[in-house]
Short mmCIF file of C-alpha atoms and ligand atoms in Angstrom, two decimals:
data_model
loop_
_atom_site.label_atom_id
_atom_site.label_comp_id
_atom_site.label_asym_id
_atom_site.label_seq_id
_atom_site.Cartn_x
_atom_site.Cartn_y
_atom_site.Cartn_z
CA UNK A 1 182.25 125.87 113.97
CA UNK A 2 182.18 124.49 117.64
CA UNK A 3 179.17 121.93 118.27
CA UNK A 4 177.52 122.89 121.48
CA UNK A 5 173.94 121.21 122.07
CA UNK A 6 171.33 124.62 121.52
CA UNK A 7 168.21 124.34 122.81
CA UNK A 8 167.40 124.01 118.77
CA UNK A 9 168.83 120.68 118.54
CA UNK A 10 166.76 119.91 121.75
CA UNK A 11 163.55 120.89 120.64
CA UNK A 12 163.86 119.44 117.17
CA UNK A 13 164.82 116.16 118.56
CA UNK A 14 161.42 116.12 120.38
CA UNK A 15 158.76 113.83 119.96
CA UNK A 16 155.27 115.83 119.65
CA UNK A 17 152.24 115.51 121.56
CA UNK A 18 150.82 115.60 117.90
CA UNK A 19 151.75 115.48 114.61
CA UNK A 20 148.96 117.75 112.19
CA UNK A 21 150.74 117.74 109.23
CA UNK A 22 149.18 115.89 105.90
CA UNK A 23 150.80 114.07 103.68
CA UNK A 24 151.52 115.40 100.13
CA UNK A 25 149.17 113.95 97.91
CA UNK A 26 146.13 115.11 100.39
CA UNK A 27 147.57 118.88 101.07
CA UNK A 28 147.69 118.59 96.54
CA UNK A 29 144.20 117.72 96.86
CA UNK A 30 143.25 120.16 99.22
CA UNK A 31 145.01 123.11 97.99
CA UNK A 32 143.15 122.00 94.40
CA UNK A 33 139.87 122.33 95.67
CA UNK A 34 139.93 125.91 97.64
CA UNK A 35 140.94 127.35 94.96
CA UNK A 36 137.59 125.19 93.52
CA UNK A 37 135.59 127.29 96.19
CA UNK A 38 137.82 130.44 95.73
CA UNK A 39 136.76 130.98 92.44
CA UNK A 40 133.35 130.13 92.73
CA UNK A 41 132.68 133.15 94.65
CA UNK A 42 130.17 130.53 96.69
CA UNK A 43 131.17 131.09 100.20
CA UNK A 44 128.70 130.32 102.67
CA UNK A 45 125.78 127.15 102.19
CA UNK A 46 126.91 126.33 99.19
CA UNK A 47 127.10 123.07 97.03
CA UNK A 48 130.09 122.54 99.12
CA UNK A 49 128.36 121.94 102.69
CA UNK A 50 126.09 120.17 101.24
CA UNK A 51 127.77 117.59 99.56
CA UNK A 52 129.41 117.21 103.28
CA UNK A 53 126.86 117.43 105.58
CA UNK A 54 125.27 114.22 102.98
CA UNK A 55 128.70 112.13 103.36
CA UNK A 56 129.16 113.04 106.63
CA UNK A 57 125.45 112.00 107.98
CA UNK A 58 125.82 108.57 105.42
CA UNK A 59 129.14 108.12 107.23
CA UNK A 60 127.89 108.31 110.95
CA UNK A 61 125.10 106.61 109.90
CA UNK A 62 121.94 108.97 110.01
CA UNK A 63 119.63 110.91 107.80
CA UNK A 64 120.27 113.89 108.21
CA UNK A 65 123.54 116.14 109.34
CA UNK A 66 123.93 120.24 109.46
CA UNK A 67 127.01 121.89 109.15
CA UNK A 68 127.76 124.49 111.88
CA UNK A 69 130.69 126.39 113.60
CA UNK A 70 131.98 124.31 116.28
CA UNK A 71 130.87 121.58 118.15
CA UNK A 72 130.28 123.44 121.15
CA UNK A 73 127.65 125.43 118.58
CA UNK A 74 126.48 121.85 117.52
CA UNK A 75 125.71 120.91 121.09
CA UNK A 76 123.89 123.97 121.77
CA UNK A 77 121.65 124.41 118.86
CA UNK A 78 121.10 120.96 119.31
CA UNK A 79 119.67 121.69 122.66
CA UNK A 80 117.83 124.78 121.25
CA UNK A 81 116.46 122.68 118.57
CA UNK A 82 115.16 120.41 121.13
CA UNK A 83 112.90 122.91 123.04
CA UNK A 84 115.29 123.19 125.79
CA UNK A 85 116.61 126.67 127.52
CA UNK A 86 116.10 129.19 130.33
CA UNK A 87 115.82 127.22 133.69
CA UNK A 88 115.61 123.46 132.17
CA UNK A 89 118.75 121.09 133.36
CA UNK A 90 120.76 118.34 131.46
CA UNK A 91 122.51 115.81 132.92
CA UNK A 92 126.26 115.45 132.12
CA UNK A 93 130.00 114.76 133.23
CA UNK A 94 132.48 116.87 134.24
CA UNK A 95 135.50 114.86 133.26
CA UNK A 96 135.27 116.80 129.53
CA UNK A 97 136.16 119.46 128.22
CA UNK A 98 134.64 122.59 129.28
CA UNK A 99 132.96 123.18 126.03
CA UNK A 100 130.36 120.86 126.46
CA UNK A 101 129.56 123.20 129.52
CA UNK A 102 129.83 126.23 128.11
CA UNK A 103 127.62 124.95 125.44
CA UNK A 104 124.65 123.99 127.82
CA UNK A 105 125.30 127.49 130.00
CA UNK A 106 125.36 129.17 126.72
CA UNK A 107 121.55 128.49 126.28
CA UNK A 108 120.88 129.13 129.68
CA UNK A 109 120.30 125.22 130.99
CA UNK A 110 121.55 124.34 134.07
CA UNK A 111 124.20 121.38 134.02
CA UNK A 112 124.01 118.63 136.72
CA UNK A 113 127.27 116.70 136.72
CA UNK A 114 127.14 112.90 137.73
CA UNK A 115 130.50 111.15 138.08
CA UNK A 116 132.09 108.82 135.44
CA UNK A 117 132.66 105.02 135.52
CA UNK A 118 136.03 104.56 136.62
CA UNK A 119 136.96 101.57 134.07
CA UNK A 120 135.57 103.79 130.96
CA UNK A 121 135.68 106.92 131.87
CA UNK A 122 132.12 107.58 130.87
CA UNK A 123 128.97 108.46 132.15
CA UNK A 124 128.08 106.53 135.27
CA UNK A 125 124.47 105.58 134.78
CA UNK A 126 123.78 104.48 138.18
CA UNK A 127 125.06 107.75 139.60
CA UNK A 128 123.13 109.57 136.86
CA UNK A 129 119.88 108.07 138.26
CA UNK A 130 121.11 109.02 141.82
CA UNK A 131 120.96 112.78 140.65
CA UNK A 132 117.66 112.15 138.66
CA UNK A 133 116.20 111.30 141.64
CA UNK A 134 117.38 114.02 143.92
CA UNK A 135 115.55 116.79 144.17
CA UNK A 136 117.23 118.95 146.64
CA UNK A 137 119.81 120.21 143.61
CA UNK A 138 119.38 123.75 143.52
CA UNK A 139 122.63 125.94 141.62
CA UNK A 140 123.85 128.39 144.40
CA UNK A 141 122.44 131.26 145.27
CA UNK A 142 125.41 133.89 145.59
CA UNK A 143 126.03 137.28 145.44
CA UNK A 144 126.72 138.28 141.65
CA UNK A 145 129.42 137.42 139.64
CA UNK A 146 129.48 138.07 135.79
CA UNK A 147 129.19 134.15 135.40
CA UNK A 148 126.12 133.77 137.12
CA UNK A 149 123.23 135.11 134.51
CA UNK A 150 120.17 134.58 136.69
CA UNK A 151 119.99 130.45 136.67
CA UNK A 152 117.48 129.07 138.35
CA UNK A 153 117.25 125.37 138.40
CA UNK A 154 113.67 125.07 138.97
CA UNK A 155 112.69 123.05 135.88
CA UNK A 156 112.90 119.68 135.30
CA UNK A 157 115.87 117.82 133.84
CA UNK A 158 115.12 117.54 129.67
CA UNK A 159 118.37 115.58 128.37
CA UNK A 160 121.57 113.45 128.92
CA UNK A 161 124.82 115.00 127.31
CA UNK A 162 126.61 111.94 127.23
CA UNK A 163 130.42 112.52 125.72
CA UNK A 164 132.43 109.78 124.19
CA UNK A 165 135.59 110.67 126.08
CA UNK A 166 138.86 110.35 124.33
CA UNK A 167 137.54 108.43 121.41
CA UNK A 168 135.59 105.58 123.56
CA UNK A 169 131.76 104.75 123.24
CA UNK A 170 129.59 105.87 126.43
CA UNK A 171 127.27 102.10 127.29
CA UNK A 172 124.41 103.65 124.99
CA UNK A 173 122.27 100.88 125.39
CA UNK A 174 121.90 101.66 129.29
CA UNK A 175 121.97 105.36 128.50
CA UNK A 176 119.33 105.00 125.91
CA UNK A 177 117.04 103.18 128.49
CA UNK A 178 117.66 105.51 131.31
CA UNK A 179 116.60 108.56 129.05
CA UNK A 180 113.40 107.04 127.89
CA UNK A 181 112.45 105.85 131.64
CA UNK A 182 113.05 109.43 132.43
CA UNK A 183 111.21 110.84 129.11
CA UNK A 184 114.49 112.78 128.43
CA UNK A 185 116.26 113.36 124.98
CA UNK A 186 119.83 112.51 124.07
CA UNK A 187 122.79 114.31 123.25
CA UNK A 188 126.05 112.24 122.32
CA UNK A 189 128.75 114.47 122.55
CA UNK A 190 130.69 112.73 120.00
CA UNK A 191 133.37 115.88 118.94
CA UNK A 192 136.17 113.51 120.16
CA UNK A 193 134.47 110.73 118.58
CA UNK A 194 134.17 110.46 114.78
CA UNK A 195 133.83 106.90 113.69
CA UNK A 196 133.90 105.45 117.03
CA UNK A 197 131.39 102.62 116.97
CA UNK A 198 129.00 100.20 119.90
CA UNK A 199 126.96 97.00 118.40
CA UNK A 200 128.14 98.22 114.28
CA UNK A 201 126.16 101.45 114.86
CA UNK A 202 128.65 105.01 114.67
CA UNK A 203 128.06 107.05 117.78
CA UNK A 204 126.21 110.41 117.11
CA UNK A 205 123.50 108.12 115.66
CA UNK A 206 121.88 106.52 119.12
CA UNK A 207 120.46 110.09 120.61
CA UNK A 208 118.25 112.17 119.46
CA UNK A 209 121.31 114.26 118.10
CA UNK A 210 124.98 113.74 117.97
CA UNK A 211 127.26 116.62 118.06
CA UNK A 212 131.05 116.78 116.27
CA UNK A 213 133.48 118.93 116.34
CA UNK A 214 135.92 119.75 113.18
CA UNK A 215 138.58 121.48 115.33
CA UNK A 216 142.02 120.53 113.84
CA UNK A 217 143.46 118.38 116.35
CA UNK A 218 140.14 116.19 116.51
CA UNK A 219 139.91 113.02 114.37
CA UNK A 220 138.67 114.53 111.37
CA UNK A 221 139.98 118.10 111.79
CA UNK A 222 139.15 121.23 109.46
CA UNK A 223 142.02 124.12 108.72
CA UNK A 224 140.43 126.41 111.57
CA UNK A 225 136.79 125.56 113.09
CA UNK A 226 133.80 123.96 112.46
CA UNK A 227 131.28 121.30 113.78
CA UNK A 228 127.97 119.45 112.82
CA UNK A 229 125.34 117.90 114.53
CA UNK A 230 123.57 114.36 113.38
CA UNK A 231 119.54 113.59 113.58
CA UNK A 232 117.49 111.12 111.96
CA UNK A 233 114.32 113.22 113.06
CA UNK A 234 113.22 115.33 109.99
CA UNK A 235 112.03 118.42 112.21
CA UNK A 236 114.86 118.12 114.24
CA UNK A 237 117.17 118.88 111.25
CA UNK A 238 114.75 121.29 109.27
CA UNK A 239 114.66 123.50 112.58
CA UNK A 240 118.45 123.05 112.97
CA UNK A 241 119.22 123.73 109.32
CA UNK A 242 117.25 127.11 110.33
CA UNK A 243 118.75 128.20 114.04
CA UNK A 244 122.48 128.26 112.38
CA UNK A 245 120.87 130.68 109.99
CA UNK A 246 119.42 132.81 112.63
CA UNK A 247 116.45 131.30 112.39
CA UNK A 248 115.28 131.89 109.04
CA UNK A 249 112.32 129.68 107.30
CA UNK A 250 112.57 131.99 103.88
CA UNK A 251 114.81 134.61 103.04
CA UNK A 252 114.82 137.64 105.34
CA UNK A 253 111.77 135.74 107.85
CA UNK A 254 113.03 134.96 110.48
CA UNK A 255 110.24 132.25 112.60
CA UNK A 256 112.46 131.53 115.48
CA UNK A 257 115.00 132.88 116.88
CA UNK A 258 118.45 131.51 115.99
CA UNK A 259 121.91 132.01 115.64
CA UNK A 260 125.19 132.56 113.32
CA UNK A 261 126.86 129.05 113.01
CA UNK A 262 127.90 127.70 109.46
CA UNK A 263 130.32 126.00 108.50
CA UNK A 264 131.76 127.64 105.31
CA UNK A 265 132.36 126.24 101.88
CA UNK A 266 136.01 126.23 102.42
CA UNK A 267 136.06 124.05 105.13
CA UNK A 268 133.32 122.03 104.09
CA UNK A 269 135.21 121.32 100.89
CA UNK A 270 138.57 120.18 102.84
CA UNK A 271 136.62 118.31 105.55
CA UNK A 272 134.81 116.65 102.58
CA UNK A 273 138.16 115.12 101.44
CA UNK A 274 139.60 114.16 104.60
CA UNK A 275 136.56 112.66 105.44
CA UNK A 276 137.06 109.45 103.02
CA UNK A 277 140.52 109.29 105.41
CA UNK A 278 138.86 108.95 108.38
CA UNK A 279 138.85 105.38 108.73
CA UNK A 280 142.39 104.91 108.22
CA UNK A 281 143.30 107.19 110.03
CA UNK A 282 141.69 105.65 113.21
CA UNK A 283 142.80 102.51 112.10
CA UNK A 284 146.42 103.50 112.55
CA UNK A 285 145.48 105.00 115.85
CA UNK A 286 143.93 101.70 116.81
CA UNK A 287 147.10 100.07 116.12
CA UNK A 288 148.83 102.60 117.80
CA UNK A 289 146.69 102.72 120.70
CA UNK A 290 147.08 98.38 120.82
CA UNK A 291 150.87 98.33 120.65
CA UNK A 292 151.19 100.71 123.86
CA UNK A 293 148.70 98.41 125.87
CA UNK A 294 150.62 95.41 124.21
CA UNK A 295 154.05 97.28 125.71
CA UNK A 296 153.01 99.02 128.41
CA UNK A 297 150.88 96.19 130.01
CA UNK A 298 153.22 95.20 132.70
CA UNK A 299 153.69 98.59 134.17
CA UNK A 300 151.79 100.05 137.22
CA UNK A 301 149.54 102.21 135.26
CA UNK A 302 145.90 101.90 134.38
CA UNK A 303 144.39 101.69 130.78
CA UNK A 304 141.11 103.06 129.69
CA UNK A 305 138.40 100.40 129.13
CA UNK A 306 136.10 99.90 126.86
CA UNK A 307 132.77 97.98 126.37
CA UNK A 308 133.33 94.38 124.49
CA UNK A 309 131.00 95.95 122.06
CA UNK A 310 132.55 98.93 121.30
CA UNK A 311 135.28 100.38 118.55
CA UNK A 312 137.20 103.14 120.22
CA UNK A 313 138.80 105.50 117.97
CA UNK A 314 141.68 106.99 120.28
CA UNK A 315 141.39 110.77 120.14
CA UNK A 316 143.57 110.67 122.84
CA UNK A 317 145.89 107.82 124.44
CA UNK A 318 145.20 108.47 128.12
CA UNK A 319 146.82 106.21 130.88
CA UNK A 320 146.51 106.17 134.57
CA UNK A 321 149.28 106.32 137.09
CA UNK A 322 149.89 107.43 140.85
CA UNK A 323 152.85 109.47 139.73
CA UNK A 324 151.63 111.08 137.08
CA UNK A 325 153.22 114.34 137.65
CA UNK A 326 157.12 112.60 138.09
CA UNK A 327 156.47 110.70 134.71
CA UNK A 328 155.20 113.71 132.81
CA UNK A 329 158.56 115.43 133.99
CA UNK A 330 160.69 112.47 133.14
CA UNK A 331 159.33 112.49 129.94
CA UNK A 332 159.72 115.83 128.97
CA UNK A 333 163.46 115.21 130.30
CA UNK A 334 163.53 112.57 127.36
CA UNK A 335 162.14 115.09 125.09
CA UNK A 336 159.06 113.29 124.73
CA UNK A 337 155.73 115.84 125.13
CA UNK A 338 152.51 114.48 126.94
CA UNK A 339 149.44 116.24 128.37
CA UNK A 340 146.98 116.44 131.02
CA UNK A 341 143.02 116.36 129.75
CA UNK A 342 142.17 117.62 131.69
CA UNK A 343 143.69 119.06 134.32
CA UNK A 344 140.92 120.28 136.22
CA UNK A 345 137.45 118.93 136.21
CA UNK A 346 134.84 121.45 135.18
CA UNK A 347 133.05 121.73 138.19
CA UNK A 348 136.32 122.88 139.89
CA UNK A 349 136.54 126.00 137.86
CA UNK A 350 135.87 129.35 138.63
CA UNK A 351 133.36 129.71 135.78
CA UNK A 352 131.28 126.66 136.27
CA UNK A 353 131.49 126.13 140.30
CA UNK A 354 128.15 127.76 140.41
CA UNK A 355 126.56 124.51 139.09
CA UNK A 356 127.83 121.81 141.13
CA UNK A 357 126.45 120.98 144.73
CA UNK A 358 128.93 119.86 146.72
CA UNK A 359 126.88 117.44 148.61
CA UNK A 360 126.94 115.45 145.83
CA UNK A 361 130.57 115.10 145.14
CA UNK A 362 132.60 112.96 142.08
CA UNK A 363 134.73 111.16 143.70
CA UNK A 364 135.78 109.64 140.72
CA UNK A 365 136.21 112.61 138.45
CA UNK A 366 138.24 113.53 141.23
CA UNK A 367 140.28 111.42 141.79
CA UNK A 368 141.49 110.75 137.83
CA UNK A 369 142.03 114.34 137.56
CA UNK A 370 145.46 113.79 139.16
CA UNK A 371 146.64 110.35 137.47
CA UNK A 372 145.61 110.94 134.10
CA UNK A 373 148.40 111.43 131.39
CA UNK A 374 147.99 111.40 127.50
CA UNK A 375 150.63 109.71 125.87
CA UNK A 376 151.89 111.14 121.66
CA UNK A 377 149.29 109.66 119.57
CA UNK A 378 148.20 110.61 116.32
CA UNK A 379 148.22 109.39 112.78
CA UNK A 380 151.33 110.55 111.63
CA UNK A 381 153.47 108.91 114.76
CA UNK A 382 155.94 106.28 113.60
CA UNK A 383 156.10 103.24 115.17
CA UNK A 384 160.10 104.11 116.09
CA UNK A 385 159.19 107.32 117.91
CA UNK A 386 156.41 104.83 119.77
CA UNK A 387 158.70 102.79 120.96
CA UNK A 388 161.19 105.17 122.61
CA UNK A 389 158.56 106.65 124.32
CA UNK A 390 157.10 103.37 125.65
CA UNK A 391 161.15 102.59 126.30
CA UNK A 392 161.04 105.76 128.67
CA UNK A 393 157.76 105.35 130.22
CA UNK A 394 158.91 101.73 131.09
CA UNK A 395 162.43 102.83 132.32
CA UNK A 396 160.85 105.57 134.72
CA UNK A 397 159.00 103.08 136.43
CA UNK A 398 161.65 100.42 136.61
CA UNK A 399 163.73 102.48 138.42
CA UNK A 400 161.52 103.91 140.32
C1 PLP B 501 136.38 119.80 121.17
C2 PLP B 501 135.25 119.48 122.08
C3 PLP B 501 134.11 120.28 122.18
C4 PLP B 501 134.00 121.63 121.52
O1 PLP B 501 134.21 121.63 120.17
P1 PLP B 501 134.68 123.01 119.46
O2 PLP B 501 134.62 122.70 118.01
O3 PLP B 501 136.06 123.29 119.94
O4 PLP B 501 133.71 124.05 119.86
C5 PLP B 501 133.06 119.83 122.97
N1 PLP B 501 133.13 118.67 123.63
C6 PLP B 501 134.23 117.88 123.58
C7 PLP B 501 134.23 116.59 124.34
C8 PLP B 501 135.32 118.26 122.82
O5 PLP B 501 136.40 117.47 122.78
#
């Protein structure tokens, strides 16, 4: 047999941009208890979600948590749940991920963008006030376009979507004040968050509701989708509870008008059980997340910050850098994956363009959308595969 270097040996020699796999004594675990639910024949809001939805909320740190289909789902009901549709705006970023968008257009709510702090990444609360206080914001009107459904921006704004970016607290205190100066509720966006923490307190438990998303590659990640939003406020969750059941109050009444988001038993169960993981796993990102800052501190690149009171859990290892795009290839050269999140910032997009006045640019979401890379971080990354890719990241810019 000749030995010639296939593009096998190539890609098996790469390191991942993530590693999803679980080790064996949880899959055992796992696999014991859907076949638990299988046999049940209890599918759907069962003693399952339940017994989640109580850990989960005792976890985060609230009374009460509901179990839904995805965190966009968990943002939107939320925003149902909170009176607010057809016409009314929230304020939020556009350095996210589209779905907390498409959660806010889904209900028919106008998004204003502000622009993001540049040393955290979050929410700019001085620029948010700049927008409050604007009232020449109107979403365009053009010809049609099977993204625009009849918006019109003529209501008042009734909520900050703040989003824990990559893992790292938003300044909640400052948010918090700004919303009730305004008379506005509170969203966290917390689907990249789970377990992050500011002054001891879990985020999703400083807004009115907090909003999580189970998608695998998040921090606590289900086998396929799922989300759940977080509320101290009794009505808040009794009205929730019933929008994700299309708006049931009894069986077969149907008092408001609601939707078909639950999270199944099946995930419920598995989510249950990674769930008492959670904080180890973020611990090892943590560490992970410390010995590339520890390594990596000398180089020309730019960390994200984080407020002296906050615990970051490192969904995502995101550094800044001028050549971005060169180090991404070099890296990939050195079979090491990384990733852009995200690329383009929402308001640049085709689908969402509608909703951002250009007067009023980002400058800063902007300009981060072309030096942000995310480094391999999860979990399951060893400490040996770490250090060859901070080797590499440290050679490319040594010799360039
Ligand atoms: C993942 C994510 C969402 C959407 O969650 P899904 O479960 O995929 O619907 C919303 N906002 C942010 C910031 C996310 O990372």
């Amino acid at each position: 047999m000749t030995t010639t270097i296939s593009s096998k040996n190539i890609i098996g020699k790469m390191i991942p941009f993530l590693e999803l796999g679980l080790d064996k004594k949880l899959l055992d675990e796992i696999e014991k208890q859907i076949n638990t639910v299988v046999k049940s024949g209890n599918y759907i809001l069962g003693p399952q979600l339940a017994n989640f939805e109580k850990k989960f909320a005792k976890f985060t740190g609230v009374k009460h948590a509901v179990g839904v289909a995805s965190g966009t789902d968990a943002i939107r009901l939320a925003l149902r749940a909170l009176g607010i549709g057809r016409g009314d705006r929230v304020l939020t970023v556009s350095a996210t991920s589209p779905f907390t968008v498409i959660a806010i257009l889904e209900e028919g709510v106008v998004p204003i963008f502000a622009d993001i702090d540049e040393a955290t990444l979050t929410l700019d609360v001085d620029d948010a006030e700049r927008r409050v206080d604007k009232q020449s914001f109107s979403a365009n009107k053009q010809s049609f376009s099977p993204n625009k459904q009849s918006f019109s921006a003529n209501k008042k704004i009734k909520a900050v979507v703040p989003v824990h970016i990559y893992g790292n607290p938003c300044d909640m205190p400052r948010i918090l004040a700004f919303a009730k100066k305004h008379k506005i509720a509170v969203i966290e966006d917390a689907c990249q968050a789970h377990g992050a923490q500011l002054e001891g307190k879990r985020v999703g438990s400083f807004g009115e509701c907090g909003a999580f998303s189970f998608y695998p590659t998040k921090n606590l990640g289900a086998l396929g989708d799922g989300g759940m939003v977080t509320t101290s406020n009794l009505g808040i969750y009794n009205m929730i509870k019933s929008l994700r059941h299309g708006g049931q109050t009894k069986r077969f009444w149907h008092k408001y008008r609601g939707v078909n988001s639950r999270l199944d038993e099946i995930q419920a169960a598995i989510l249950a059980i990674k769930l008492r993981k959670l904080d180890s796993f973020n611990k090892k990102r943590v560490i992970l997340a410390e010995r590339y800052k520890k390594n990596l501190g000398g180089l020309p690149i730019k960390f994200q910050q984080s407020y002296p009171t906050a615990k970051p859990v490192y969904h995502l290892f995101v550094i800044r850098t001028k050549k971005r795009n060169a180090l991404m290839r070099y890296l990939a050269q050195k079979g090491i994956a990384s990733y852009i999140y995200y690329p383009y910032p929402v308001h640049r997009q085709p689908a969402f363009g509608d909703f951002y006045d250009a007067r009023k640019s980002l400058p800063v979401t902007d300009r981060i959308s072309g030096e942000i890379l995310a480094l391999p971080l999860s979990p399951n990354l060893t400490f040996r595969n770490q250090d060859k890719i901070i080797r590499e990241t440290t050679r490319f810019f040594r010799r360039s």
